[in-house]
Coordinates of C-alpha atoms and ligand atoms in Angstrom, one line a residue:
M1 CA 26.3 8.5 8.8
S2 CA 28.1 9.5 5.7
S3 CA 27.1 12.7 3.9
R4 CA 27.7 11.3 0.2
T5 CA 25.3 12.3 -2.4
A6 CA 22.5 9.7 -2.7
P7 CA 22.1 7.9 -6.1
R8 CA 19.7 9.8 -8.5
R9 CA 19.7 7.5 -11.6
L10 CA 18.4 4.1 -10.6
L11 CA 17.9 0.8 -12.2
V12 CA 15.3 -0.9 -10.1
T13 CA 14.5 -4.6 -11.0
G14 CA 11.2 -6.3 -10.2
G15 CA 9.4 -2.9 -9.8
C16 CA 6.1 -4.3 -11.0
G17 CA 6.0 -6.7 -8.0
F18 CA 4.8 -6.1 -4.5
I19 CA 7.8 -4.5 -2.7
G20 CA 9.4 -3.1 -5.9
S21 CA 6.3 -1.1 -6.9
N22 CA 5.9 0.3 -3.4
Y23 CA 9.6 1.3 -3.6
V24 CA 9.2 2.9 -7.0
R25 CA 6.2 4.9 -5.8
E26 CA 7.9 6.1 -2.5
R27 CA 11.1 6.9 -4.4
L28 CA 9.4 9.1 -7.0
A29 CA 7.3 10.8 -4.4
Q30 CA 10.3 12.2 -2.8
A31 CA 10.4 16.0 -3.6
E32 CA 14.1 15.7 -4.8
G33 CA 16.7 13.1 -5.6
T34 CA 15.4 11.0 -8.5
E35 CA 16.4 12.0 -12.1
V36 CA 15.8 8.7 -13.8
L37 CA 14.2 5.4 -12.5
V38 CA 14.5 2.4 -15.0
N39 CA 12.1 -0.4 -14.0
L40 CA 13.2 -3.7 -15.5
D41 CA 10.7 -6.5 -15.0
L42 CA 10.0 -9.6 -16.8
L43 CA 6.3 -9.5 -15.7
T44 CA 6.0 -13.1 -14.5
Y45 CA 2.8 -14.1 -13.0
A46 CA 3.7 -11.9 -10.0
G47 CA 4.6 -8.7 -12.0
N48 CA 1.7 -6.4 -12.5
P49 CA 1.9 -3.2 -14.4
A50 CA -1.3 -2.1 -12.7
N51 CA 0.7 -1.7 -9.5
L52 CA 2.3 1.4 -11.0
A53 CA -0.6 2.6 -13.2
D54 CA -1.0 5.8 -11.1
L55 CA 2.5 6.8 -12.1
G56 CA 2.1 6.4 -15.7
N57 CA 2.8 10.0 -16.5
D58 CA 5.9 10.5 -14.4
P59 CA 8.7 11.4 -16.9
R60 CA 11.3 10.1 -14.7
L61 CA 10.0 6.6 -14.9
L62 CA 10.7 4.2 -17.7
F63 CA 9.5 0.7 -17.8
V64 CA 11.4 -2.0 -19.8
R65 CA 10.1 -5.6 -20.0
G66 CA 13.1 -8.0 -19.6
D67 CA 15.1 -10.4 -17.6
I68 CA 17.7 -9.5 -15.1
G69 CA 19.9 -12.3 -16.5
D70 CA 19.7 -10.7 -20.0
R71 CA 23.4 -9.3 -19.9
A72 CA 23.0 -7.2 -23.2
L73 CA 19.9 -5.6 -22.3
V74 CA 21.0 -4.8 -18.6
A75 CA 24.3 -3.5 -20.1
D76 CA 22.5 -1.3 -22.5
L77 CA 20.3 0.2 -19.8
L78 CA 23.2 0.8 -17.4
S79 CA 25.2 2.9 -19.9
R80 CA 22.4 4.4 -21.9
H81 CA 20.8 5.9 -18.6
R82 CA 24.2 6.4 -16.7
I83 CA 22.8 4.4 -13.8
D84 CA 24.4 5.1 -10.5
A85 CA 22.6 2.5 -8.3
V86 CA 20.9 -0.9 -9.2
V87 CA 18.2 -2.0 -6.6
N88 CA 17.5 -5.8 -7.2
F89 CA 14.0 -6.8 -6.1
A90 CA 13.5 -9.1 -9.0
A91 CA 12.8 -12.8 -7.8
E92 CA 10.7 -15.8 -7.7
S93 CA 9.5 -15.1 -4.2
H94 CA 6.9 -17.6 -3.1
V95 CA 8.1 -20.5 -0.8
D96 CA 5.3 -22.9 -1.7
R97 CA 6.0 -22.5 -5.4
S98 CA 9.7 -23.2 -4.8
I99 CA 8.6 -26.4 -3.1
D100 CA 6.5 -27.5 -6.1
G101 CA 9.2 -26.5 -8.6
P102 CA 12.5 -25.1 -7.6
E103 CA 14.0 -24.5 -11.0
P104 CA 12.8 -21.1 -11.8
F105 CA 14.1 -20.0 -8.4
V106 CA 17.6 -21.1 -9.4
L107 CA 17.3 -19.4 -12.7
T108 CA 16.1 -15.9 -11.5
N109 CA 17.2 -15.7 -7.9
T110 CA 20.6 -17.2 -8.3
L111 CA 21.7 -17.2 -12.0
G112 CA 19.8 -14.0 -12.8
A113 CA 21.1 -12.2 -9.9
F114 CA 24.6 -13.4 -10.5
R115 CA 24.5 -12.3 -14.0
L116 CA 23.0 -8.9 -13.0
A117 CA 25.8 -8.3 -10.6
E118 CA 28.4 -9.4 -13.2
T119 CA 26.9 -7.1 -15.7
A120 CA 26.8 -4.2 -13.2
R121 CA 30.5 -5.0 -12.3
A122 CA 31.7 -4.7 -16.0
Y123 CA 29.8 -1.4 -16.3
W124 CA 31.2 -0.1 -12.9
N125 CA 34.7 -1.0 -14.1
G126 CA 34.2 1.4 -17.0
L127 CA 33.3 4.5 -14.9
G128 CA 35.5 7.3 -13.8
T129 CA 37.0 7.5 -10.4
E130 CA 34.2 9.6 -8.8
E131 CA 31.4 7.6 -10.4
R132 CA 33.0 4.3 -9.3
A133 CA 33.1 5.5 -5.8
A134 CA 29.4 6.7 -5.8
F135 CA 28.0 3.5 -7.6
R136 CA 25.9 1.1 -5.5
F137 CA 24.7 -2.5 -6.1
F138 CA 21.8 -3.1 -3.7
H139 CA 20.6 -6.7 -3.3
V140 CA 17.4 -7.3 -1.6
S141 CA 17.6 -10.5 0.3
T142 CA 15.5 -12.2 3.0
D143 CA 15.7 -13.3 6.6
E144 CA 14.8 -16.9 5.4
V145 CA 18.5 -17.4 4.4
F146 CA 19.4 -17.7 8.2
G147 CA 17.0 -20.8 8.6
S148 CA 14.5 -21.3 11.5
L149 CA 14.5 -20.2 15.1
S150 CA 13.3 -22.0 18.1
P151 CA 11.0 -20.1 20.5
D152 CA 13.6 -19.0 22.9
D153 CA 16.5 -18.3 20.3
P154 CA 17.8 -14.6 20.0
P155 CA 16.8 -13.0 16.7
F156 CA 19.0 -13.3 13.6
R157 CA 21.9 -10.9 13.4
E158 CA 23.8 -10.0 10.3
T159 CA 26.5 -12.3 11.5
T160 CA 24.1 -15.4 11.9
P161 CA 25.4 -18.4 9.9
Y162 CA 23.4 -19.1 6.7
A163 CA 21.1 -22.2 7.0
P164 CA 18.5 -22.0 4.3
N165 CA 15.7 -24.6 4.4
S166 CA 13.5 -24.1 1.4
P167 CA 14.6 -24.0 -2.2
Y168 CA 13.5 -20.5 -2.3
A169 CA 15.7 -19.7 0.8
A170 CA 18.7 -21.6 -0.9
S171 CA 18.4 -19.7 -4.2
K172 CA 18.4 -16.3 -2.3
A173 CA 21.5 -17.5 0.0
A174 CA 23.4 -18.4 -3.3
S175 CA 22.9 -14.9 -4.7
D176 CA 23.9 -13.3 -1.6
H177 CA 27.2 -15.3 -1.6
F178 CA 27.9 -14.0 -5.1
V179 CA 27.1 -10.5 -4.4
R180 CA 29.3 -10.6 -1.3
A181 CA 32.0 -12.3 -3.4
A182 CA 31.8 -9.4 -6.0
H183 CA 32.6 -7.0 -3.3
H184 CA 35.3 -9.0 -1.6
T185 CA 37.1 -10.0 -4.8
Y186 CA 36.5 -7.0 -7.2
G187 CA 35.5 -4.3 -4.9
L188 CA 32.1 -3.7 -6.3
P189 CA 30.2 -1.4 -3.9
T190 CA 27.4 -3.8 -2.8
L191 CA 24.8 -3.5 -0.3
I192 CA 22.7 -6.6 1.0
S193 CA 19.7 -6.4 3.2
H194 CA 17.8 -9.1 5.0
C195 CA 14.1 -8.3 5.8
T196 CA 11.3 -10.0 7.6
N197 CA 7.9 -10.8 6.1
N198 CA 6.5 -7.6 4.3
Y199 CA 2.9 -6.7 4.2
G200 CA 0.8 -3.8 2.8
P201 CA -0.8 -2.6 -0.5
Y202 CA -0.1 -4.5 -3.8
Q203 CA 0.9 -7.7 -2.3
F204 CA 0.1 -10.7 -4.6
P205 CA -2.6 -12.6 -3.0
E206 CA -0.7 -15.9 -2.8
K207 CA 0.9 -14.7 0.4
L208 CA -0.6 -15.1 3.9
I209 CA -2.2 -11.7 4.6
P210 CA -3.9 -11.0 1.2
L211 CA -4.8 -14.6 0.6
M212 CA -6.6 -14.8 4.0
L213 CA -8.3 -11.5 3.3
L214 CA -9.6 -12.4 -0.1
N215 CA -10.7 -15.9 0.9
A216 CA -12.5 -14.4 3.9
L217 CA -14.5 -11.9 1.8
D218 CA -15.3 -14.6 -0.8
G219 CA -16.6 -16.9 1.8
K220 CA -13.8 -19.5 1.4
P221 CA -11.9 -21.4 4.0
L222 CA -8.9 -19.7 5.6
P223 CA -6.1 -22.4 5.4
V224 CA -3.8 -22.3 8.3
Y225 CA -0.8 -24.6 7.8
G226 CA 0.0 -27.1 10.6
D227 CA -1.1 -26.1 14.0
G228 CA -0.7 -22.4 13.3
T229 CA 2.0 -21.8 15.8
N230 CA 4.7 -20.8 13.3
V231 CA 5.8 -17.3 14.0
R232 CA 6.6 -14.6 11.5
D233 CA 7.9 -11.1 12.0
W234 CA 5.8 -8.4 10.0
L235 CA 7.4 -5.5 8.5
H236 CA 5.1 -2.8 6.8
V237 CA 6.5 -2.3 3.2
A238 CA 6.8 1.4 3.6
D239 CA 9.0 1.0 6.5
H240 CA 11.1 -1.4 4.4
C241 CA 11.3 1.0 1.5
R242 CA 12.5 3.8 3.8
A243 CA 15.1 1.5 5.1
I244 CA 16.4 0.6 1.7
D245 CA 16.7 4.3 0.7
L246 CA 18.7 5.0 3.9
I247 CA 21.0 2.2 3.3
L248 CA 21.4 3.2 -0.4
A249 CA 22.3 6.7 0.7
H250 CA 24.4 6.0 3.7
G251 CA 25.2 2.4 4.0
T252 CA 28.8 1.2 3.8
P253 CA 29.7 -0.7 0.7
G254 CA 30.2 -4.4 1.4
E255 CA 28.0 -4.3 4.5
V256 CA 24.7 -6.4 5.3
Y257 CA 21.8 -4.8 7.1
N258 CA 18.9 -6.6 8.9
I259 CA 15.4 -4.9 8.7
G260 CA 12.7 -6.1 10.9
G261 CA 9.3 -5.0 11.9
L262 CA 9.6 -5.8 15.6
N263 CA 6.2 -7.5 15.3
E264 CA 6.4 -11.2 15.9
V265 CA 2.9 -12.9 15.6
R266 CA 1.9 -16.6 15.4
N267 CA 0.1 -17.3 12.2
I268 CA -3.1 -18.4 13.9
D269 CA -3.2 -15.2 16.1
L270 CA -2.7 -13.1 13.0
V271 CA -5.6 -14.9 11.1
R272 CA -7.9 -14.5 14.1
E273 CA -6.9 -10.8 14.4
L274 CA -7.8 -10.4 10.7
A275 CA -11.1 -12.1 11.1
A276 CA -11.9 -10.0 14.1
L277 CA -11.0 -6.7 12.2
L278 CA -13.0 -7.9 9.3
D279 CA -16.0 -8.7 11.6
G280 CA -16.0 -5.0 12.5
L281 CA -15.4 -3.6 9.0
R282 CA -17.5 -5.9 6.8
P283 CA -19.8 -8.0 9.0
H284 CA -21.3 -11.1 7.6
A285 CA -25.0 -10.7 7.0
D286 CA -25.8 -13.7 9.1
G287 CA -23.7 -12.3 12.1
K288 CA -21.2 -15.2 11.8
S289 CA -17.6 -14.4 12.4
Y290 CA -15.0 -14.8 9.7
A291 CA -12.9 -16.9 12.2
E292 CA -15.5 -19.7 11.6
Q293 CA -13.9 -20.0 8.1
I294 CA -10.5 -21.1 9.6
V295 CA -9.4 -24.6 8.8
F296 CA -6.1 -26.3 9.7
V297 CA -4.5 -27.9 6.7
A298 CA -1.5 -30.0 5.9
D299 CA 1.7 -28.3 6.9
R300 CA 4.2 -26.9 4.4
P301 CA 7.0 -29.3 4.0
G302 CA 10.2 -28.2 5.8
H303 CA 8.1 -25.3 7.4
D304 CA 10.4 -22.9 9.3
R305 CA 9.2 -22.5 12.9
R306 CA 10.0 -18.8 13.6
Y307 CA 11.7 -15.9 11.9
A308 CA 12.9 -12.8 13.9
I309 CA 15.3 -10.1 13.1
D310 CA 17.7 -8.1 15.3
C311 CA 17.7 -4.7 13.6
A312 CA 20.0 -2.9 16.1
K313 CA 22.7 -2.2 13.5
I314 CA 20.5 -0.2 11.2
A315 CA 19.1 1.6 14.1
A316 CA 22.5 2.5 15.5
E317 CA 24.2 3.3 12.3
L318 CA 21.5 4.8 10.2
G319 CA 18.8 5.8 12.8
W320 CA 16.1 3.5 11.2
K321 CA 13.3 2.0 13.0
P322 CA 9.9 0.9 11.9
R323 CA 7.3 3.6 12.2
E324 CA 4.1 1.3 11.6
T325 CA 2.7 -0.8 14.5
F326 CA 1.2 -4.1 13.4
A327 CA -2.1 -2.9 14.6
S328 CA -2.0 0.3 12.5
G329 CA -0.3 -1.3 9.5
L330 CA -2.9 -4.1 9.4
R331 CA -5.8 -1.9 9.6
K332 CA -4.4 0.2 6.6
T333 CA -3.7 -2.9 4.8
I334 CA -7.1 -4.4 5.0
A335 CA -8.7 -0.9 4.2
W336 CA -6.5 -0.8 1.0
Y337 CA -7.8 -4.4 0.0
L338 CA -11.4 -3.4 0.6
E339 CA -11.0 -0.2 -1.4
N340 CA -9.1 -1.9 -4.3
R341 CA -11.4 -4.9 -5.3
P342 CA -10.8 -4.2 -9.1
W343 CA -7.0 -4.6 -8.5
T344 CA -7.5 -8.0 -6.8
D345 CA -10.4 -9.0 -9.1
A346 CA -8.1 -8.6 -12.1
I347 CA -5.6 -11.0 -10.5
T348 CA -8.1 -13.6 -9.3
Q349 CA -9.7 -13.8 -12.7
T350 CA -6.5 -14.7 -14.5
R351 CA -5.9 -18.4 -15.5
Y352 CA -3.0 -18.5 -13.0
A353 CA -5.2 -17.5 -10.2
R354 CA -7.8 -19.9 -11.1
E355 CA -5.2 -22.7 -10.9
R356 CA -3.4 -21.6 -7.9
L357 CA -5.8 -19.6 -5.8
G358 CA -8.9 -21.7 -6.6
A359 CA -10.8 -18.7 -7.8
A360 CA -14.1 -19.3 -9.4
Ligands
NAD401 P1 7.0 -10.3 -6.0 O1 7.0 -11.8 -6.4 O2 5.8 -9.7 -5.7 O3 7.7 -9.5 -7.2 C1 8.8 -10.0 -8.0 C2 8.9 -9.3 -9.2 O4 10.1 -9.6 -9.9 C3 7.7 -9.4 -10.1 O5 7.3 -8.1 -10.7 C4 8.3 -10.2 -11.3 O6 7.7 -10.0 -12.6 C5 9.7 -9.8 -11.3 N1 10.7 -10.9 -11.9 C6 10.7 -12.2 -11.6 N2 11.6 -12.8 -12.4 C7 12.3 -11.7 -12.9 C8 13.5 -11.8 -13.9 N3 14.1 -12.9 -14.2 N4 13.7 -10.6 -14.3 C9 13.1 -9.4 -14.1 N5 12.1 -9.3 -13.3 C10 11.7 -10.6 -12.7 O7 8.2 -10.2 -4.9 P2 8.2 -9.3 -3.5 O8 7.4 -9.9 -2.5 O9 8.0 -7.9 -3.9 O10 9.8 -9.6 -3.2 C11 10.8 -8.6 -3.7 C12 12.2 -9.0 -3.3 O11 12.0 -8.9 -1.8 C13 12.5 -10.4 -3.6 O12 13.9 -10.5 -3.9 C14 12.2 -11.3 -2.3 O13 13.0 -12.4 -2.3 C15 12.6 -10.3 -1.3 N6 11.9 -10.3 0.0 C16 10.5 -10.4 0.0 C17 9.7 -10.5 1.2 C18 8.3 -10.5 1.4 O14 7.8 -10.7 2.4 N7 7.5 -10.3 0.2 C19 10.5 -10.6 2.4 C20 11.9 -10.7 2.3 C21 12.5 -10.6 1.1
TDX402 O1 -2.2 -20.4 3.0 C1 -1.3 -20.1 3.8 N1 -1.4 -20.6 5.0 C2 -0.4 -20.5 6.0 O2 -0.5 -20.9 7.1 C3 -0.1 -19.4 3.4 C4 0.1 -18.9 2.1 C5 0.9 -19.3 4.4 N2 0.8 -19.8 5.6 C6 1.9 -19.7 6.6 C7 3.2 -20.0 6.2 C8 4.1 -19.1 6.9 O3 4.5 -19.6 8.1 O4 1.9 -18.2 6.9 C9 3.3 -17.9 7.0 C10 3.6 -16.8 5.8 O5 3.6 -17.5 4.7 P1 4.0 -16.7 3.3 O6 3.1 -15.5 3.2 O7 4.0 -17.6 2.2 O8 5.4 -16.1 3.7 P2 6.9 -16.9 4.0 O9 6.9 -18.3 3.6 O10 7.1 -16.6 5.5 O11 7.9 -16.0 3.1 C11 7.7 -14.7 3.0 O12 8.6 -13.9 3.8 C12 9.9 -14.0 3.5 C13 7.9 -14.1 1.5 O13 7.1 -14.9 0.7 C14 9.3 -14.4 1.1 O14 9.4 -13.8 -0.3 C15 10.1 -13.7 2.0 O15 11.5 -13.8 1.6

C-alpha cells in the first residue's frame, strides 16, 4: 500500500443521493483528513438535501446545486476550492427507470460523466507537478456493466469483459470507457470501482429493500419480479464508503477495483427474510405474516439473472473486506427505516412518489 497523503479537498458529486450522502457523512466524521468537501448535486427526484440535514453546520461542507455536465460551474469549483480529488457518484441509478426512458441516463451517466472528466482534466493540466501527481478522479461504477452470471459462473473480476444489458448499465459502461481513456491517453490519475447492490440508510424507496419495507408497513403488495430467483450480492453502504476512501488514498491511478458484499441472496429469499424480521419487530395486529403480502409480478425486461463480485484484488492490495454481515446489516437497515418514518413520509408524499411508488 502506498503512503501518499490522502486527498483533503474533495469535490463529491451526487452527495445528496443514497451512497453519496453516506459517503459525505462518513468522510466528515473522520477525525482528520478533510479540509473542504464541495457537494455538487442537481437534486433530481433522487437527490434529497434532508439526507445531509444533520451536517448543516459543518464548516467544511459546501453544497452547490448544479449539473456535473456544466463545464463552467465545475471548472470554477475545482479552481476556487483547489480540489485535489473528485469522487463522482452523480447518476441516474434506477434500472427500471432506464427501461422506461433511457435518455436521461445517457445525458447524466455518459455525457455528464464525460464532461466532468474532461473538465477535471483541464484543471489537472494546469496544476503544478506535485499537485498533478496527487490529484485523483474517482469514478463510481457498478457491477452491472459486466452483464449477467449463470448460477455456476465464477464472480466478476476486474478483467471480466463488459456486457451491459440494461440502458442503465450501458450508460455506466460508456462512462467507464471514457474515464479509462482519460487515463490511458492523457495520464489523468483515475480510479474506477465496481460495486454490487448497496443497502443501508437513506436509500430512495424505489430500490428493492426500502420499497419492500415501506410497502410491507403500509399493508401494500410486495412485488417480486418473475419467479424471484434472480440473485444479487448485497454490500452495506458503510463498507462501500470505507472501500472508496481506501482506494482514494492508496489505490493505483488507472486501476479498477471490485467491491462486493460477499452476500449472494435470491430476491425471494431476501423478501421472505425481511418479512420475517418485520414480523418480529412490528407484528401485524391480526397475527398475519408480512410474507402474505408477497406477490409475483411480471418480470423486468432483460432482467439480469445473477451478480457476484470477486473482491480478491482490493483485499490483497488494500486490506479491505466487508465488516457487515447481511444479517446484521439488514437488521440495522430495517431499524433505521422504522425510526425514520418522517424521512420516508416526506418522499412518499411527493408527486413523483405518488406516480411511481403508488403512494396514497
Ligand atoms: P441515487 O440515485 O440515490 O443518487 C444519485 C444522486 O445524483 C442524486 O442526489 C441526484 O440528485 C444526483 N444527480 C443526478 N444527476 C445529476 C447530475 N447531472 N448532476 C449532478 N447531480 C446529479 O444513486 P446511488 O444509489 O446513491 O448511486 C450512486 C452511484 O453509485 C451511481 O453512480 C450508481 O451508478 C452507483 N452504484 C449504485 C449502486 C446501488 O446499489 N445503489 C450499486 C452500484 C453502483
Ligand atoms: O419491486 C421490485 N421487485 C423486484 O423483484 C424491485 C424494485 C426490484 N426487484 C428485483 C430486481 C433485481 O433483481 O430486485 C433486484 C434488485 O433491484 P433494484 O433494487 O432495482 O437493483 P438492481 O436492478 O439490482 O440495481 C442496483 O444495483 C446496481 C442499483 O439500482 C444500481 O444503481 C446499481 O448499479
